[in-house]
PDB file of C-alpha atoms in Angstrom:
ATOM      1  CA  MET A  72       5.182   1.088 -19.693  1.00  0.00           C
ATOM      2  CA  ASN A  73       7.047  -2.215 -19.662  1.00  0.00           C
ATOM      3  CA  ILE A  74       6.173  -5.240 -17.552  1.00  0.00           C
ATOM      4  CA  SER A  75       8.496  -4.415 -14.660  1.00  0.00           C
ATOM      5  CA  GLN A  76       7.130  -0.874 -14.436  1.00  0.00           C
ATOM      6  CA  ALA A  77       3.535  -2.143 -14.595  1.00  0.00           C
ATOM      7  CA  ALA A  78       4.285  -4.771 -11.966  1.00  0.00           C
ATOM      8  CA  GLN A  79       5.816  -2.208  -9.639  1.00  0.00           C
ATOM      9  CA  ARG A  80       2.990   0.290 -10.091  1.00  0.00           C
ATOM     10  CA  SER A  81       0.265  -2.342  -9.673  1.00  0.00           C
ATOM     11  CA  GLY A  82       1.802  -4.061  -6.657  1.00  0.00           C
ATOM     12  CA  LEU A  83       1.895  -7.385  -8.498  1.00  0.00           C
ATOM     13  CA  THR A  84       4.761  -9.464  -9.806  1.00  0.00           C
ATOM     14  CA  ALA A  85       5.769  -9.690 -13.458  1.00  0.00           C
ATOM     15  CA  LYS A  86       4.938 -13.391 -13.216  1.00  0.00           C
ATOM     16  CA  ALA A  87       1.394 -12.530 -12.104  1.00  0.00           C
ATOM     17  CA  LEU A  88       1.019 -10.095 -15.020  1.00  0.00           C
ATOM     18  CA  ARG A  89       2.108 -12.777 -17.484  1.00  0.00           C
ATOM     19  CA  TYR A  90      -0.321 -15.219 -15.871  1.00  0.00           C
ATOM     20  CA  TYR A  91      -3.242 -12.786 -16.066  1.00  0.00           C
ATOM     21  CA  GLU A  92      -2.412 -12.220 -19.705  1.00  0.00           C
ATOM     22  CA  SER A  93      -2.213 -15.970 -20.383  1.00  0.00           C
ATOM     23  CA  ILE A  94      -5.726 -16.479 -18.993  1.00  0.00           C
ATOM     24  CA  HIS A  95      -7.031 -13.429 -20.862  1.00  0.00           C
ATOM     25  CA  LEU A  96      -7.848 -11.156 -17.948  1.00  0.00           C
ATOM     26  CA  LEU A  97      -5.558  -8.606 -19.514  1.00  0.00           C
ATOM     27  CA  SER A  98      -4.336  -7.951 -23.056  1.00  0.00           C
ATOM     28  CA  PRO A  99      -1.528  -5.401 -23.154  1.00  0.00           C
ATOM     29  CA  LYS A 100      -0.445  -4.085 -26.535  1.00  0.00           C
ATOM     30  CA  ARG A 101       2.883  -5.151 -27.953  1.00  0.00           C
ATOM     31  CA  ALA A 102       5.545  -2.628 -28.828  1.00  0.00           C
ATOM     32  CA  GLY A 103       7.427  -2.805 -32.107  1.00  0.00           C
ATOM     33  CA  ASN A 104      10.090  -4.940 -30.445  1.00  0.00           C
ATOM     34  CA  GLY A 105       7.446  -7.459 -29.285  1.00  0.00           C
ATOM     35  CA  TYR A 106       7.607  -6.429 -25.637  1.00  0.00           C
ATOM     36  CA  ARG A 107       4.430  -5.841 -23.681  1.00  0.00           C
ATOM     37  CA  ASP A 108       3.416  -2.191 -23.516  1.00  0.00           C
ATOM     38  CA  TYR A 109       1.037  -1.583 -20.603  1.00  0.00           C
ATOM     39  CA  SER A 110      -1.343   1.369 -20.759  1.00  0.00           C
ATOM     40  CA  GLU A 111      -2.934   3.281 -17.893  1.00  0.00           C
ATOM     41  CA  ARG A 112      -6.134   1.310 -18.564  1.00  0.00           C
ATOM     42  CA  ASP A 113      -4.152  -1.934 -18.204  1.00  0.00           C
ATOM     43  CA  LEU A 114      -2.805  -0.606 -14.923  1.00  0.00           C
ATOM     44  CA  GLU A 115      -6.344   0.160 -13.723  1.00  0.00           C
ATOM     45  CA  THR A 116      -7.340  -3.397 -14.631  1.00  0.00           C
ATOM     46  CA  LEU A 117      -4.361  -4.762 -12.706  1.00  0.00           C
ATOM     47  CA  HIS A 118      -5.309  -2.739  -9.633  1.00  0.00           C
ATOM     48  CA  PHE A 119      -8.874  -4.033  -9.959  1.00  0.00           C
ATOM     49  CA  ILE A 120      -7.635  -7.626 -10.213  1.00  0.00           C
ATOM     50  CA  ARG A 121      -5.295  -7.222  -7.231  1.00  0.00           C
ATOM     51  CA  ARG A 122      -8.022  -5.774  -5.026  1.00  0.00           C
ATOM     52  CA  ALA A 123     -10.581  -8.391  -6.097  1.00  0.00           C
ATOM     53  CA  ARG A 124      -8.123 -11.224  -5.432  1.00  0.00           C
ATOM     54  CA  ALA A 125      -7.208  -9.682  -2.061  1.00  0.00           C
ATOM     55  CA  VAL A 126     -10.803 -10.019  -0.862  1.00  0.00           C
ATOM     56  CA  GLY A 127     -10.976 -13.628  -1.970  1.00  0.00           C
ATOM     57  CA  PHE A 128     -12.477 -13.659  -5.436  1.00  0.00           C
ATOM     58  CA  THR A 129     -11.355 -16.529  -7.632  1.00  0.00           C
ATOM     59  CA  VAL A 130      -9.939 -15.885 -11.090  1.00  0.00           C
ATOM     60  CA  ASP A 131     -13.275 -16.819 -12.668  1.00  0.00           C
ATOM     61  CA  GLU A 132     -15.126 -14.494 -10.305  1.00  0.00           C
ATOM     62  CA  VAL A 133     -12.666 -11.709 -11.147  1.00  0.00           C
ATOM     63  CA  ARG A 134     -13.344 -12.367 -14.829  1.00  0.00           C
ATOM     64  CA  SER A 135     -17.096 -11.900 -14.213  1.00  0.00           C
ATOM     65  CA  LEU A 136     -16.486  -8.720 -12.236  1.00  0.00           C
ATOM     66  CA  LEU A 137     -14.218  -7.348 -14.975  1.00  0.00           C
ATOM     67  CA  VAL A 138     -16.903  -8.004 -17.579  1.00  0.00           C
ATOM     68  CA  LEU A 139     -19.303  -5.958 -15.463  1.00  0.00           C
ATOM     69  CA  HIS A 140     -16.693  -3.284 -14.800  1.00  0.00           C
ATOM     70  CA  HIS A 141     -16.009  -2.785 -18.511  1.00  0.00           C
ATOM     71  CA  ASN A 142     -19.688  -2.850 -19.481  1.00  0.00           C
ATOM     72  CA  PRO A 143     -21.114   0.699 -19.575  1.00  0.00           C
ATOM     73  CA  SER A 144     -24.684  -0.656 -19.466  1.00  0.00           C
ATOM     74  CA  ARG A 145     -24.023  -2.850 -16.424  1.00  0.00           C
ATOM     75  CA  ARG A 146     -26.426  -3.073 -13.525  1.00  0.00           C
ATOM     76  CA  SER A 147     -25.103  -2.740  -9.999  1.00  0.00           C
ATOM     77  CA  HIS A 148     -27.330  -5.544  -8.769  1.00  0.00           C
ATOM     78  CA  ASP A 149     -25.304  -7.983 -10.897  1.00  0.00           C
ATOM     79  CA  ALA A 150     -22.133  -7.036  -9.013  1.00  0.00           C
ATOM     80  CA  LYS A 151     -23.977  -7.175  -5.709  1.00  0.00           C
ATOM     81  CA  ALA A 152     -25.271 -10.664  -6.546  1.00  0.00           C
ATOM     82  CA  LEU A 153     -21.706 -11.862  -7.134  1.00  0.00           C
ATOM     83  CA  VAL A 154     -20.600 -10.412  -3.797  1.00  0.00           C
ATOM     84  CA  GLU A 155     -23.601 -11.884  -1.964  1.00  0.00           C
ATOM     85  CA  GLU A 156     -22.822 -15.295  -3.486  1.00  0.00           C
ATOM     86  CA  LYS A 157     -19.215 -14.956  -2.299  1.00  0.00           C
ATOM     87  CA  LEU A 158     -20.403 -14.021   1.189  1.00  0.00           C
ATOM     88  CA  THR A 159     -22.607 -17.127   1.310  1.00  0.00           C
ATOM     89  CA  HIS A 160     -19.625 -19.262   0.321  1.00  0.00           C
ATOM     90  CA  ILE A 161     -17.393 -17.631   2.957  1.00  0.00           C
ATOM     91  CA  ASP A 162     -20.068 -18.063   5.636  1.00  0.00           C
ATOM     92  CA  ALA A 163     -20.175 -21.790   4.815  1.00  0.00           C
ATOM     93  CA  GLN A 164     -16.372 -21.966   5.014  1.00  0.00           C
ATOM     94  CA  LEU A 165     -16.439 -20.228   8.400  1.00  0.00           C
ATOM     95  CA  ARG A 166     -19.030 -22.727   9.691  1.00  0.00           C
ATOM     96  CA  ASP A 167     -16.838 -25.586   8.454  1.00  0.00           C
ATOM     97  CA  LEU A 168     -13.760 -24.058  10.101  1.00  0.00           C
ATOM     98  CA  ARG A 169     -15.611 -23.649  13.415  1.00  0.00           C
ATOM     99  CA  GLU A 170     -16.664 -27.317  13.249  1.00  0.00           C
ATOM    100  CA  MET A 171     -13.091 -28.360  12.432  1.00  0.00           C
ATOM    101  CA  ARG A 172     -11.777 -26.264  15.293  1.00  0.00           C
ATOM    102  CA  GLY A 173     -14.255 -27.854  17.695  1.00  0.00           C
ATOM    103  CA  ALA A 174     -13.277 -31.350  16.565  1.00  0.00           C
ATOM    104  CA  LEU A 175      -9.589 -30.543  16.941  1.00  0.00           C
ATOM    105  CA  ARG A 176     -10.186 -29.029  20.388  1.00  0.00           C
ATOM    106  CA  ARG A 177     -12.005 -32.224  21.469  1.00  0.00           C
ATOM    107  CA  LEU A 178      -9.110 -34.328  20.143  1.00  0.00           C
ATOM    108  CA  ALA A 179      -6.519 -32.220  21.965  1.00  0.00           C
ATOM    109  CA  ASP A 180      -8.548 -32.301  25.182  1.00  0.00           C
ATOM    110  CA  SER A 181      -8.856 -36.096  24.996  1.00  0.00           C
ATOM    111  CA  CYS A 182      -5.093 -36.666  24.969  1.00  0.00           C
ATOM    112  CA  ALA A 183      -2.988 -36.793  28.104  1.00  0.00           C
ATOM    113  CA  GLY A 184       0.003 -35.526  26.149  1.00  0.00           C
ATOM    114  CA  ASP A 185       2.428 -37.413  28.355  1.00  0.00           C
ATOM    115  CA  GLU A 186       5.168 -40.009  27.786  1.00  0.00           C
ATOM    116  CA  SER A 187       2.687 -42.877  27.486  1.00  0.00           C
ATOM    117  CA  PRO A 188       2.319 -44.620  24.101  1.00  0.00           C
ATOM    118  CA  GLU A 189      -1.459 -44.534  24.556  1.00  0.00           C
ATOM    119  CA  CYS A 190      -2.911 -41.657  22.564  1.00  0.00           C
ATOM    120  CA  ALA A 191      -6.603 -40.855  22.431  1.00  0.00           C
ATOM    121  CA  ILE A 192      -5.995 -38.638  19.373  1.00  0.00           C
ATOM    122  CA  LEU A 193      -4.500 -41.458  17.292  1.00  0.00           C
ATOM    123  CA  ASP A 194      -7.109 -43.939  18.553  1.00  0.00           C
ATOM    124  CA  SER A 195      -9.899 -41.528  17.609  1.00  0.00           C
ATOM    125  CA  LEU A 196      -8.479 -40.898  14.132  1.00  0.00           C
ATOM    126  CA  CYS A 197      -8.227 -44.665  13.560  1.00  0.00           C
ATOM    127  CA  GLY A 198     -11.891 -45.034  14.446  1.00  0.00           C
ATOM    128  CA  GLY A 199     -11.327 -48.575  15.691  1.00  0.00           C
ATOM    129  CA  VAL A 200     -10.089 -49.936  12.355  1.00  0.00           C
ATOM    130  CA  CYS A 201      -6.328 -49.577  12.848  1.00  0.00           C
ATOM    131  CA  ASP A 202      -3.904 -52.157  14.150  1.00  0.00           C
ATOM    132  CA  GLY A 203      -1.609 -51.185  16.967  1.00  0.00           C
TER     133      GLY A 203
END
């Protein structure tokens, strides 16, 4: 199938398919005319990539997962370790986001939000080192 057909069937854009090929996540065959010729296996790989990216895996993490996926002697604990590592990273991001949210809430609560030029938010962000 050509790139537009593969893009449509995989739920990705043709641009994404070209990108994944350029970074060697995918290597479709070339037809006699030089055009990409995607196989059903390529389509399976594209679905795998799309789903992995949708749950937050980076391109490098997807590459590691694809290596495992294509390895018939793989061990499931290797895939689980990658997912557990991702969960740890996401948990840290969530903690950071909660802290950021709390800081923003405190800033918003400190400001009168009226017509006065005095602004506790701007004063707080300056930390006492700003002029005016």
